[in-house]
XYZ file of N, CA, C and O in Angstrom:
808
model
N 45.802 -69.066 -48.007
C 45.959 -70.133 -46.736
C 44.748 -70.186 -46.072
O 44.387 -69.040 -45.702
N 44.320 -71.319 -45.909
C 43.367 -71.557 -44.686
C 44.026 -71.429 -43.235
O 44.839 -72.350 -42.926
N 43.571 -70.243 -42.531
C 44.459 -70.036 -41.344
C 44.002 -71.000 -40.329
O 44.993 -71.223 -39.277
N 43.053 -71.952 -40.678
C 42.761 -72.920 -39.449
C 43.514 -74.459 -39.861
O 43.254 -75.180 -39.125
N 44.217 -74.416 -41.093
C 44.839 -75.576 -41.474
C 46.283 -75.170 -42.044
O 46.630 -75.349 -43.403
N 47.133 -74.855 -41.020
C 48.500 -74.891 -41.525
C 49.197 -75.759 -42.249
O 49.864 -75.832 -42.900
N 49.040 -76.875 -41.456
C 49.362 -78.264 -41.879
C 48.896 -78.632 -43.462
O 49.716 -78.992 -44.392
N 47.789 -78.278 -43.536
C 47.284 -78.589 -45.330
C 47.867 -77.619 -45.854
O 48.458 -77.610 -47.111
N 48.237 -76.096 -45.431
C 48.720 -75.248 -46.179
C 50.194 -75.507 -46.951
O 50.753 -75.457 -47.921
N 51.040 -76.170 -45.606
C 52.235 -76.665 -46.146
C 52.369 -77.804 -47.014
O 53.111 -77.847 -47.804
N 51.404 -78.552 -46.701
C 51.482 -79.807 -47.699
C 51.132 -79.273 -49.181
O 51.758 -79.469 -50.087
N 50.340 -78.205 -49.356
C 49.691 -77.785 -50.785
C 51.109 -76.842 -51.318
O 51.186 -77.001 -52.487
N 51.798 -76.086 -50.483
C 53.041 -75.469 -50.810
C 54.210 -76.268 -51.066
O 54.574 -76.141 -52.060
N 54.277 -77.473 -50.298
C 55.337 -78.278 -50.677
C 55.056 -79.353 -52.194
O 56.032 -79.404 -52.892
N 53.736 -79.571 -52.340
C 53.473 -80.092 -53.667
C 53.907 -79.130 -54.885
O 54.257 -79.612 -55.969
N 53.672 -77.742 -54.711
C 53.893 -76.980 -55.824
C 55.644 -76.814 -55.798
O 56.053 -76.769 -56.919
N 56.041 -76.933 -54.641
C 57.762 -76.816 -54.742
C 58.052 -77.948 -55.302
O 59.160 -77.622 -56.181
N 57.733 -79.264 -55.383
C 58.093 -80.288 -56.063
C 57.805 -80.347 -57.454
O 58.536 -80.389 -58.083
N 56.482 -79.770 -57.791
C 56.432 -79.447 -59.090
C 57.375 -78.441 -59.863
O 57.694 -78.575 -60.741
N 57.596 -77.561 -59.108
C 58.472 -76.380 -59.443
C 60.038 -77.084 -59.787
O 60.463 -76.770 -60.921
N 60.224 -77.821 -59.057
C 61.613 -78.533 -59.185
C 61.534 -79.522 -60.314
O 62.629 -79.744 -60.944
N 60.373 -79.992 -60.547
C 60.571 -80.876 -61.727
C 60.087 -80.255 -62.956
O 59.945 -80.597 -64.066
N 59.682 -78.896 -62.880
C 59.445 -77.973 -64.022
C 58.091 -77.989 -64.664
O 57.813 -77.749 -65.660
N 57.333 -78.628 -63.963
C 55.838 -78.891 -64.275
C 54.846 -77.876 -63.824
O 53.573 -77.953 -63.662
N 55.331 -77.036 -62.708
C 54.345 -76.031 -61.908
C 54.023 -74.879 -62.994
O 54.613 -74.255 -63.619
N 52.586 -74.742 -62.939
C 52.228 -73.656 -63.674
C 52.331 -72.181 -62.840
O 52.291 -72.099 -61.750
N 52.060 -71.060 -63.785
C 52.328 -69.817 -63.128
C 51.425 -69.623 -61.910
O 51.825 -69.319 -60.822
N 49.881 -69.878 -62.060
C 48.971 -69.638 -61.009
C 49.407 -70.168 -59.832
O 49.164 -69.956 -58.832
N 49.636 -71.745 -60.019
C 49.917 -72.535 -58.808
C 51.183 -71.869 -58.102
O 51.236 -71.889 -56.941
N 52.239 -71.254 -58.554
C 53.477 -70.619 -58.103
C 53.025 -69.318 -57.291
O 53.520 -69.455 -56.097
N 52.244 -68.772 -58.117
C 51.797 -67.496 -57.287
C 50.726 -67.662 -55.997
O 50.943 -67.052 -55.159
N 49.878 -68.697 -56.123
C 49.032 -69.115 -55.090
C 50.077 -69.525 -54.114
O 50.026 -69.565 -52.759
N 51.147 -70.378 -54.183
C 52.029 -71.094 -53.395
C 52.793 -69.519 -52.669
O 52.833 -69.769 -51.392
N 53.323 -68.733 -53.235
C 53.997 -67.811 -52.690
C 53.029 -67.044 -51.730
O 53.545 -66.597 -50.565
N 51.938 -66.963 -52.225
C 50.807 -66.102 -51.333
C 50.382 -66.839 -50.152
O 50.598 -66.247 -49.012
N 50.585 -67.952 -50.315
C 50.359 -68.989 -49.303
C 51.305 -69.076 -48.235
O 51.280 -69.167 -46.876
N 52.658 -69.056 -48.788
C 53.846 -69.126 -47.946
C 53.938 -67.890 -47.070
O 54.260 -67.964 -45.928
N 53.595 -66.580 -47.613
C 53.540 -65.453 -46.991
C 52.580 -65.511 -45.897
O 52.891 -65.158 -44.772
N 51.305 -65.933 -45.820
C 50.516 -65.820 -45.078
C 50.705 -67.139 -43.995
O 50.613 -66.847 -42.471
N 51.447 -68.051 -44.162
C 51.728 -69.158 -43.434
C 52.906 -68.427 -42.481
O 52.948 -68.908 -41.314
N 54.018 -67.820 -43.331
C 55.144 -67.071 -42.415
C 54.372 -66.227 -41.445
O 55.001 -66.103 -40.210
N 53.430 -65.513 -41.642
C 52.903 -64.445 -40.444
C 52.494 -65.118 -39.658
O 52.233 -64.702 -38.542
N 51.454 -66.226 -40.141
C 50.683 -67.194 -38.863
C 51.811 -67.757 -37.797
O 51.600 -67.738 -36.550
N 52.796 -68.211 -38.554
C 53.927 -69.071 -37.467
C 54.708 -67.878 -36.655
O 54.746 -68.082 -35.606
N 54.895 -66.822 -37.276
C 55.456 -65.663 -36.432
C 54.792 -65.191 -35.244
O 55.054 -64.928 -34.172
N 53.412 -65.336 -35.534
C 52.618 -64.874 -34.502
C 52.414 -65.859 -33.415
O 52.210 -65.565 -32.069
N 52.785 -67.280 -33.475
C 52.697 -68.467 -32.669
C 54.080 -68.043 -31.640
O 53.783 -68.576 -30.448
N 55.134 -67.506 -32.268
C 56.302 -67.528 -31.399
C 56.412 -66.880 -29.966
O 56.343 -67.386 -28.952
N 55.778 -65.768 -29.976
C 55.755 -64.890 -28.854
C 54.475 -65.510 -27.892
O 54.630 -65.463 -26.801
N 53.602 -66.273 -28.634
C 52.568 -66.585 -27.825
C 53.222 -67.915 -26.676
O 52.807 -68.224 -25.684
N 53.636 -68.916 -27.760
C 54.675 -70.036 -26.975
C 55.458 -69.358 -25.908
O 55.624 -70.022 -24.713
N 56.316 -68.338 -26.284
C 57.127 -67.739 -25.212
C 56.458 -67.571 -23.919
O 56.829 -67.745 -22.973
N 55.476 -66.804 -24.295
C 54.455 -66.260 -23.228
C 53.856 -67.172 -22.129
O 54.107 -67.326 -20.988
N 53.599 -68.333 -23.074
C 53.047 -69.611 -22.120
C 54.008 -70.140 -21.377
O 53.883 -70.702 -20.203
N 55.204 -70.384 -22.079
C 56.430 -71.005 -21.270
C 56.945 -70.142 -20.098
O 56.992 -70.925 -19.174
N 56.919 -68.916 -20.196
C 57.149 -68.219 -18.839
C 56.236 -68.279 -18.058
O 56.311 -68.529 -16.647
N 54.665 -68.151 -18.457
C 53.823 -68.368 -17.512
C 53.937 -69.807 -16.662
O 53.498 -69.940 -15.639
N 54.461 -70.793 -17.529
C 54.689 -72.179 -16.772
C 56.014 -72.208 -16.176
O 56.141 -73.295 -15.541
N 56.642 -71.236 -16.032
C 57.796 -71.529 -15.288
C 59.002 -71.333 -15.798
O 60.139 -71.417 -14.995
N 59.104 -71.352 -17.192
C 60.495 -71.588 -17.801
C 61.519 -70.177 -17.789
O 60.676 -69.032 -17.882
N 62.618 -70.592 -17.392
C 63.247 -69.177 -17.287
C 63.895 -68.860 -18.691
O 63.856 -69.532 -19.684
N 64.537 -67.687 -18.808
C 65.060 -67.135 -20.052
C 66.249 -67.962 -20.385
O 66.652 -68.333 -21.590
N 66.791 -68.550 -19.332
C 67.989 -69.598 -19.513
C 67.479 -70.793 -20.329
O 68.241 -71.139 -21.448
N 66.456 -71.250 -19.747
C 65.915 -72.510 -20.519
C 65.444 -72.153 -21.764
O 65.462 -73.095 -22.800
N 64.854 -71.094 -22.057
C 64.419 -70.642 -23.274
C 65.373 -70.358 -24.284
O 65.090 -70.535 -25.669
N 66.568 -69.890 -23.929
C 67.590 -69.563 -24.886
C 67.881 -70.648 -26.091
O 67.763 -70.513 -27.266
N 68.252 -71.784 -25.572
C 68.510 -72.981 -26.575
C 67.223 -73.312 -27.431
O 67.520 -73.745 -28.652
N 66.030 -73.309 -26.908
C 64.945 -73.475 -27.906
C 64.402 -72.399 -28.674
O 64.025 -72.594 -29.843
N 65.085 -71.091 -28.419
C 65.058 -70.342 -29.503
C 66.222 -70.071 -30.363
O 66.138 -69.184 -31.201
N 67.104 -70.790 -30.428
C 68.452 -70.883 -30.925
C 69.069 -69.545 -30.795
O 69.820 -69.093 -31.699
N 69.113 -69.131 -29.482
C 70.146 -68.119 -29.197
C 71.144 -68.365 -27.820
O 70.931 -69.407 -27.425
N 72.027 -67.730 -27.775
C 73.268 -68.218 -26.817
C 72.984 -67.840 -25.471
O 73.679 -68.337 -24.541
N 71.849 -66.761 -24.949
C 71.833 -66.370 -23.804
C 70.585 -65.866 -23.166
O 69.663 -65.988 -24.215
N 70.338 -65.844 -22.192
C 69.083 -65.570 -21.376
C 68.803 -64.038 -22.104
O 67.484 -63.517 -22.405
N 69.834 -63.031 -22.331
C 69.723 -61.614 -22.564
C 69.097 -61.758 -23.875
O 68.223 -61.050 -24.627
N 69.647 -62.639 -24.777
C 69.237 -62.676 -26.406
C 67.911 -63.362 -26.395
O 67.268 -62.856 -27.376
N 67.600 -64.340 -25.662
C 66.151 -65.011 -25.571
C 65.130 -63.959 -25.195
O 64.169 -63.677 -25.936
N 65.269 -62.893 -24.157
C 64.672 -61.987 -23.832
C 64.283 -61.020 -24.891
O 63.235 -60.329 -25.193
N 65.498 -60.477 -25.612
C 65.625 -59.256 -26.475
C 64.854 -59.936 -27.690
O 64.067 -59.274 -28.481
N 64.938 -61.107 -28.203
C 64.183 -61.717 -29.222
C 62.732 -61.495 -28.935
O 61.692 -61.281 -29.945
N 62.184 -62.064 -27.746
C 60.720 -61.704 -27.396
C 60.226 -60.317 -27.526
O 59.183 -60.144 -28.052
N 61.175 -59.563 -26.936
C 60.622 -58.229 -26.994
C 60.490 -57.625 -28.407
O 59.762 -56.927 -28.972
N 61.610 -58.051 -29.262
C 61.286 -57.710 -30.807
C 60.060 -58.344 -31.390
O 59.615 -57.674 -32.400
N 59.726 -59.424 -31.161
C 58.435 -60.081 -31.504
C 57.089 -59.571 -31.268
O 56.053 -59.441 -31.842
N 57.086 -59.011 -29.723
C 55.923 -58.492 -29.408
C 55.512 -57.197 -30.030
O 56.156 -56.374 -30.544
N 54.128 -57.117 -30.295
C 53.572 -55.829 -30.735
C 53.840 -54.683 -29.925
O 53.928 -54.971 -28.626
N 53.934 -53.427 -30.538
C 54.109 -52.082 -29.719
C 52.770 -51.771 -29.265
O 51.736 -51.588 -30.077
N 52.775 -51.170 -28.171
C 51.577 -50.587 -27.602
C 52.037 -49.165 -27.336
O 51.015 -48.318 -26.930
N 53.236 -48.845 -27.603
C 53.190 -47.256 -27.438
C 54.145 -46.560 -28.737
O 54.590 -45.467 -28.664
N 53.840 -47.098 -29.654
C 54.172 -46.750 -31.095
C 55.766 -47.025 -31.564
O 55.970 -46.310 -32.585
N 56.200 -47.742 -30.878
C 57.496 -47.936 -31.574
C 57.245 -49.100 -32.795
O 56.484 -49.679 -33.075
N 58.314 -48.473 -33.963
C 57.922 -49.223 -35.168
C 58.809 -50.419 -35.716
O 58.589 -51.282 -36.499
N 59.922 -50.585 -34.779
C 60.729 -51.583 -35.204
C 61.034 -52.352 -33.814
O 60.561 -51.910 -32.847
N 61.444 -53.646 -34.088
C 61.717 -54.642 -32.940
C 62.908 -53.923 -31.930
O 62.745 -53.934 -30.723
N 63.731 -53.089 -32.493
C 64.951 -52.433 -31.548
C 64.223 -51.507 -30.815
O 64.655 -51.389 -29.749
N 63.415 -50.817 -31.568
C 62.857 -49.750 -30.744
C 61.960 -50.367 -29.491
O 61.990 -49.743 -28.539
N 61.511 -51.468 -29.807
C 60.575 -51.939 -28.580
C 61.222 -52.281 -27.530
O 61.071 -52.112 -26.248
N 62.697 -52.829 -27.870
C 63.529 -53.605 -26.867
C 64.155 -52.326 -25.973
O 64.036 -52.304 -25.008
N 64.227 -51.148 -26.849
C 64.810 -49.858 -26.014
C 63.761 -49.391 -25.162
O 63.999 -48.813 -24.045
N 62.638 -49.568 -25.650
C 61.396 -48.758 -24.846
C 61.132 -49.416 -23.616
O 61.022 -49.206 -22.359
N 61.058 -50.924 -23.698
C 61.187 -51.821 -22.824
C 62.026 -51.595 -21.342
O 61.741 -51.512 -20.440
N 63.158 -51.453 -22.175
C 64.794 -51.656 -20.997
C 64.550 -49.996 -20.708
O 64.710 -49.893 -19.385
N 64.074 -48.832 -21.337
C 63.964 -47.745 -20.481
C 62.800 -47.697 -19.219
O 62.953 -47.215 -18.204
N 61.622 -48.476 -19.709
C 60.669 -48.585 -18.832
C 61.178 -49.209 -17.563
O 60.819 -48.755 -16.137
N 61.972 -50.440 -17.842
C 62.331 -50.993 -16.539
C 63.284 -50.283 -15.851
O 63.150 -50.061 -14.324
N 64.288 -49.584 -16.334
C 65.038 -48.602 -15.746
C 64.412 -47.609 -15.022
O 64.776 -47.297 -13.713
N 63.296 -47.041 -15.579
C 62.522 -46.005 -14.899
C 61.890 -46.543 -13.779
O 61.839 -45.890 -12.719
N 61.257 -47.753 -13.766
C 60.540 -48.439 -12.795
C 61.497 -48.778 -11.605
O 61.098 -48.405 -10.468
N 62.646 -49.258 -12.111
C 63.725 -49.319 -10.666
C 64.181 -48.104 -10.127
O 64.079 -48.090 -8.824
N 64.165 -46.979 -10.971
C 64.853 -45.883 -10.156
C 63.696 -45.219 -9.469
O 63.953 -45.036 -8.385
N 62.401 -45.340 -9.769
C 61.154 -44.901 -9.056
C 60.967 -45.801 -7.716
O 60.652 -45.256 -6.827
N 61.116 -47.065 -8.011
C 60.862 -47.834 -6.814
C 61.923 -47.572 -5.679
O 61.571 -47.647 -4.606
N 63.468 -47.546 -5.904
C 64.130 -47.103 -5.190
C 63.875 -45.842 -4.382
O 64.052 -45.734 -3.180
N 63.459 -44.866 -5.234
C 63.257 -43.458 -4.588
C 62.107 -43.765 -3.530
O 62.098 -43.139 -2.485
N 61.235 -44.422 -3.980
C 59.569 -44.854 -3.241
C 60.151 -45.495 -1.885
O 59.804 -44.889 -0.868
N 60.786 -46.400 -1.695
C 61.483 -46.870 -0.521
C 62.280 -46.055 0.311
O 62.062 -46.095 1.542
N 63.116 -45.016 -0.341
C 63.795 -44.496 0.525
C 62.665 -43.078 1.149
O 63.348 -42.678 1.923
N 61.860 -42.992 0.376
C 60.846 -41.939 0.855
C 59.425 -42.397 1.195
O 58.402 -41.775 1.262
N 59.483 -43.597 1.938
C 58.349 -44.232 2.200
C 57.478 -43.617 3.086
O 56.213 -43.497 3.072
N 58.068 -42.979 4.321
C 57.476 -42.313 5.293
C 56.564 -41.145 4.479
O 55.360 -40.944 5.057
N 57.163 -40.322 3.917
C 56.482 -39.276 3.420
C 55.263 -39.379 2.338
O 54.208 -39.001 2.562
N 55.659 -40.612 1.578
C 54.537 -41.201 0.607
C 53.229 -41.645 1.750
O 52.125 -41.292 1.224
N 53.698 -42.204 2.527
C 52.528 -42.990 3.515
C 51.990 -41.857 4.235
O 50.547 -41.768 4.582
N 52.443 -40.798 4.686
C 51.761 -39.680 5.157
C 50.940 -39.039 4.389
O 49.985 -38.727 4.549
N 51.283 -38.769 3.069
C 50.542 -38.130 2.262
C 49.370 -39.105 1.780
O 48.329 -38.409 1.760
N 49.595 -40.237 1.461
C 48.470 -41.074 1.362
C 47.274 -41.100 2.497
O 46.222 -41.069 2.315
N 47.871 -41.210 3.633
C 46.927 -41.204 4.967
C 46.231 -39.610 5.012
O 45.016 -39.963 5.276
N 46.885 -38.659 4.596
C 45.991 -37.363 4.568
C 44.879 -37.412 3.523
O 43.811 -37.091 3.779
N 45.176 -37.765 2.211
C 44.196 -37.907 1.357
C 42.935 -39.064 1.626
O 41.919 -38.482 1.465
N 43.551 -40.015 2.204
C 42.435 -41.122 2.292
C 41.661 -40.868 3.503
O 40.418 -41.255 3.614
N 42.017 -39.662 4.365
C 41.328 -39.319 5.590
C 40.241 -38.082 5.316
O 39.450 -37.712 6.463
N 40.367 -37.603 4.282
C 39.598 -36.502 3.840
C 38.339 -36.728 3.948
O 37.549 -37.638 3.475
N 37.424 -35.639 4.473
C 35.962 -35.544 4.449
C 35.281 -34.910 3.672
O 35.904 -34.004 3.017
N 34.112 -34.975 3.205
C 33.214 -34.117 2.410
C 33.841 -34.298 0.873
O 33.366 -33.220 0.055
N 34.276 -35.230 0.435
C 34.724 -35.622 -0.779
C 33.410 -35.822 -1.740
O 32.519 -36.512 -1.177
N 33.428 -35.727 -3.091
C 32.658 -36.044 -4.075
C 32.726 -37.767 -4.542
O 33.631 -38.263 -3.757
N 31.693 -37.979 -5.045
C 32.024 -39.684 -5.173
C 33.200 -40.001 -5.820
O 33.913 -41.365 -5.432
N 33.450 -39.537 -7.082
C 34.567 -39.975 -7.681
C 35.912 -39.474 -7.062
O 36.585 -40.469 -6.919
N 35.891 -38.541 -6.103
C 37.196 -38.162 -5.334
C 37.176 -39.158 -4.200
O 38.114 -39.695 -3.810
N 35.973 -39.680 -3.427
C 36.020 -40.725 -2.562
C 36.497 -41.961 -3.027
O 37.321 -42.518 -2.251
N 36.007 -42.239 -3.981
C 36.494 -43.641 -4.824
C 38.082 -43.641 -4.775
O 38.548 -44.538 -4.719
N 38.651 -42.522 -5.415
C 39.914 -42.373 -5.651
C 40.893 -42.473 -4.049
O 41.779 -43.176 -4.128
N 40.162 -41.522 -3.324
C 40.831 -41.903 -1.716
C 40.421 -43.133 -1.433
O 41.649 -43.531 -0.510
N 39.637 -43.766 -1.395
C 39.521 -45.306 -1.127
C 40.416 -46.125 -1.497
O 41.000 -46.999 -0.839
N 40.760 -46.020 -3.043
C 41.964 -46.598 -3.461
C 43.107 -46.632 -2.861
O 43.875 -47.413 -2.689
N 43.236 -45.409 -2.656
C 44.774 -44.956 -2.009
C 44.811 -45.383 -0.687
O 45.610 -46.081 -0.213
N 43.573 -45.516 0.323
C 43.493 -46.156 1.331
C 43.915 -47.559 1.334
O 44.713 -48.153 2.141
N 42.936 -48.292 0.289
C 43.616 -49.515 0.080
C 45.207 -49.795 -0.111
O 45.633 -50.972 0.233
N 45.847 -49.090 -0.922
C 47.185 -49.143 -1.165
C 48.064 -49.016 0.026
O 49.276 -49.507 0.020
N 47.541 -48.218 0.956
C 48.433 -48.180 2.208
C 48.661 -49.513 2.674
O 49.570 -49.743 3.603
N 47.861 -50.575 2.577
C 48.124 -51.769 2.893
C 49.267 -52.516 2.368
O 49.628 -53.650 2.858
N 49.688 -52.218 1.117
C 50.867 -52.558 0.478
C 52.175 -52.422 1.257
O 52.712 -51.294 1.622
N 52.939 -53.613 1.233
C 54.262 -53.468 1.634
C 55.218 -52.426 0.926
O 56.122 -51.963 1.284
N 54.847 -52.433 -0.437
C 55.695 -51.846 -1.372
C 55.297 -50.161 -1.469
O 54.262 -49.913 -1.948
N 55.968 -49.381 -1.297
C 55.487 -47.940 -1.267
C 55.470 -47.265 -2.723
O 54.543 -46.399 -2.673
N 55.992 -47.938 -3.427
C 55.851 -47.571 -4.938
C 54.382 -47.795 -5.384
O 53.949 -47.004 -6.214
N 53.586 -48.812 -4.628
C 52.272 -48.996 -5.046
C 51.403 -47.617 -4.731
O 50.348 -47.613 -5.034
N 51.960 -46.606 -4.104
C 51.209 -45.458 -3.817
C 51.280 -44.668 -4.617
O 50.516 -43.679 -4.765
N 52.207 -44.586 -5.704
C 52.245 -43.765 -6.592
C 51.156 -43.198 -7.684
O 50.837 -42.229 -7.727
N 50.749 -44.547 -8.261
C 49.555 -44.273 -8.998
C 48.392 -43.702 -8.406
O 47.764 -42.835 -9.090
N 47.883 -44.298 -7.507
C 46.710 -43.707 -6.826
C 46.946 -42.109 -6.171
O 46.071 -41.577 -6.268
N 48.210 -42.148 -5.907
C 48.451 -40.502 -5.478
C 48.215 -39.725 -6.679
O 47.605 -38.627 -6.559
N 48.855 -40.086 -7.796
C 48.793 -39.282 -8.923
C 47.153 -39.022 -9.569
O 46.731 -38.039 -9.981
N 46.302 -40.572 -9.308
C 45.176 -40.398 -9.687
C 44.035 -39.349 -8.961
O 43.312 -38.792 -9.185
N 44.642 -39.227 -7.595
C 43.762 -38.573 -6.681
C 43.890 -37.004 -6.872
O 43.158 -36.372 -6.580
N 44.910 -36.772 -7.437
C 45.354 -35.179 -7.618
C 44.363 -34.336 -8.135
O 44.043 -33.205 -7.863
N 43.662 -34.876 -9.243
C 42.829 -33.746 -10.002
C 41.722 -33.652 -9.026
O 40.991 -32.573 -9.278
N 41.404 -34.774 -7.978
C 40.125 -34.217 -7.183
C 40.390 -33.337 -6.359
O 39.219 -33.097 -5.451
N 41.604 -32.793 -5.903
C 41.940 -32.231 -4.751
C 42.224 -30.370 -5.259
O 42.604 -29.867 -4.360
N 42.199 -30.254 -6.489
C 42.724 -28.915 -6.881
C 42.005 -27.744 -6.497
O 42.463 -26.512 -6.649
N 40.989 -27.904 -5.951
C 39.823 -26.867 -5.400
C 40.079 -26.845 -4.203
O 40.717 -25.762 -3.596
N 39.125 -27.475 -3.049
C 39.309 -27.251 -1.564
C 40.512 -27.649 -1.135
O 40.924 -27.293 -0.121
N 41.323 -28.622 -1.886
C 42.630 -28.773 -1.024
C 43.886 -28.758 -2.197
O 44.672 -29.564 -2.303
N 44.151 -27.485 -2.524
C 44.956 -27.024 -3.506
C 46.389 -27.222 -2.874
O 47.202 -27.737 -3.757
N 46.924 -27.288 -1.919
C 47.930 -27.483 -1.255
C 48.432 -28.794 -1.313
O 49.638 -29.291 -1.528
N 47.588 -29.638 -0.738
C 47.831 -30.966 -1.077
C 47.923 -31.439 -2.760
O 48.704 -32.177 -2.879
N 47.175 -31.064 -3.536
C 47.255 -31.367 -4.632
C 48.439 -30.788 -5.263
O 49.142 -31.700 -6.366
N 49.253 -29.707 -4.804
C 50.478 -29.400 -5.335
C 51.376 -30.184 -5.031
O 52.499 -30.651 -5.661
N 51.474 -30.897 -3.724
C 52.334 -31.776 -3.118
C 52.390 -33.010 -4.148
O 53.192 -33.256 -4.645
N 51.334 -33.357 -4.368
C 51.046 -34.641 -5.257
C 51.680 -34.458 -6.331
O 52.073 -35.257 -7.269
N 51.431 -33.275 -7.105
C 51.823 -32.824 -8.351
C 53.526 -32.928 -8.321
O 54.154 -33.422 -9.330
N 54.214 -32.379 -7.299
C 55.297 -32.226 -7.236
C 55.922 -33.829 -7.193
O 57.104 -33.885 -7.918
N 55.526 -34.556 -6.638
C 55.841 -36.129 -6.465
C 55.711 -36.687 -7.755
O 56.588 -37.208 -8.374
N 54.628 -36.189 -8.899
C 54.512 -36.860 -9.899
C 55.591 -36.151 -11.028
O 56.040 -36.912 -11.479
N 55.920 -35.095 -10.699
C 56.909 -34.502 -11.609
C 58.262 -35.102 -11.195
O 58.986 -35.342 -12.318
N 58.514 -35.281 -10.125
C 59.823 -35.900 -9.865
C 59.942 -37.236 -10.349
O 60.969 -37.393 -10.685
N 59.154 -38.048 -9.954
C 59.032 -39.300 -10.711
C 59.059 -39.474 -12.044
O 59.957 -40.350 -12.444
N 58.539 -38.550 -12.858
C 58.620 -38.584 -14.248
C 60.158 -38.217 -14.529
O 60.606 -38.839 -15.601
N 60.789 -37.164 -13.858
C 61.959 -36.846 -14.123
C 63.000 -38.038 -13.800
O 63.963 -38.501 -14.519
N 62.748 -38.917 -12.719
C 63.405 -39.954 -12.500
C 63.440 -40.995 -13.713
O 64.696 -41.428 -14.057
N 62.321 -40.956 -14.095
C 62.280 -41.864 -15.185
C 62.888 -41.926 -16.462
O 63.764 -42.393 -17.126
N 62.884 -40.422 -16.737
C 63.662 -39.747 -18.165
C 65.122 -39.928 -17.787
O 65.999 -40.412 -18.609
N 65.669 -39.496 -16.463
C 66.988 -39.545 -16.281
C 67.549 -41.049 -16.239
O 68.588 -41.395 -16.859
N 66.772 -42.092 -15.771
C 67.191 -43.372 -15.704
C 67.384 -43.994 -16.961
O 68.319 -44.715 -17.631
N 66.311 -43.420 -18.052
C 66.343 -43.844 -19.362
C 67.758 -43.359 -20.189
O 68.423 -44.005 -20.811
N 67.843 -42.009 -19.715
C 69.050 -41.600 -20.408
C 70.090 -42.055 -20.029
O 71.294 -42.406 -20.730
N 70.535 -42.339 -18.669
C 71.475 -43.078 -18.334
C 71.898 -44.308 -18.711
O 73.103 -44.849 -19.044
N 70.888 -45.070 -18.916
C 70.675 -46.474 -19.620
C 71.357 -46.618 -20.861
O 72.265 -47.386 -21.230
N 70.701 -45.524 -21.496
C 71.304 -45.524 -22.814
C 72.812 -44.871 -22.984
O 73.274 -45.471 -23.912
N 73.215 -44.349 -22.364
C 74.592 -43.550 -22.288
C 75.430 -44.760 -21.872
O 76.673 -44.534 -22.478
N 75.099 -45.901 -21.179
C 76.146 -46.828 -20.803
C 75.987 -47.968 -21.978
O 77.167 -48.982 -22.069
N 74.902 -47.982 -22.888
C 74.705 -48.964 -23.887
C 75.952 -48.682 -24.960
O 76.141 -47.392 -25.208
């Protein structure tokens, strides 16, 4: 199939189907049509997640997308989208991708809740790191990113730059690096626990 001309491919396949119904199709025509149909199916399948992504970017809700996708609920619409999405973390099936995405969201919520409850501690640590003197270029760049993150209203935005700063502090600021390591370990545990709790409820 010519990937740039799906309409032409459909017409050619349809002509072979008509011939097959009439009993006049030759073997090579049938095989070519089957091959073209497979390629066309793969191309069409790649369009659906692209269109869903575009519709979401244009403001369409999952509720609005559900009937267009032929499903009954917003949850089913989102689930279908996740099944169609390519995996970036190694999941081999659509269901595994759905579970991985739901685990990630549950973990993000748990970590964000914890960060809000511990905002003062996180901001204090971020302030200490960003105010350090005598850092090398890479360490200073990391500290500057952390200082910029202090301006964000959401304390969860501090977690990633805090973790990124830790390797730069293990020498002359080992105590501070250890504190940052404890926070990273705690948030990792929160993510695992949240994913486990979610799966136990399903």
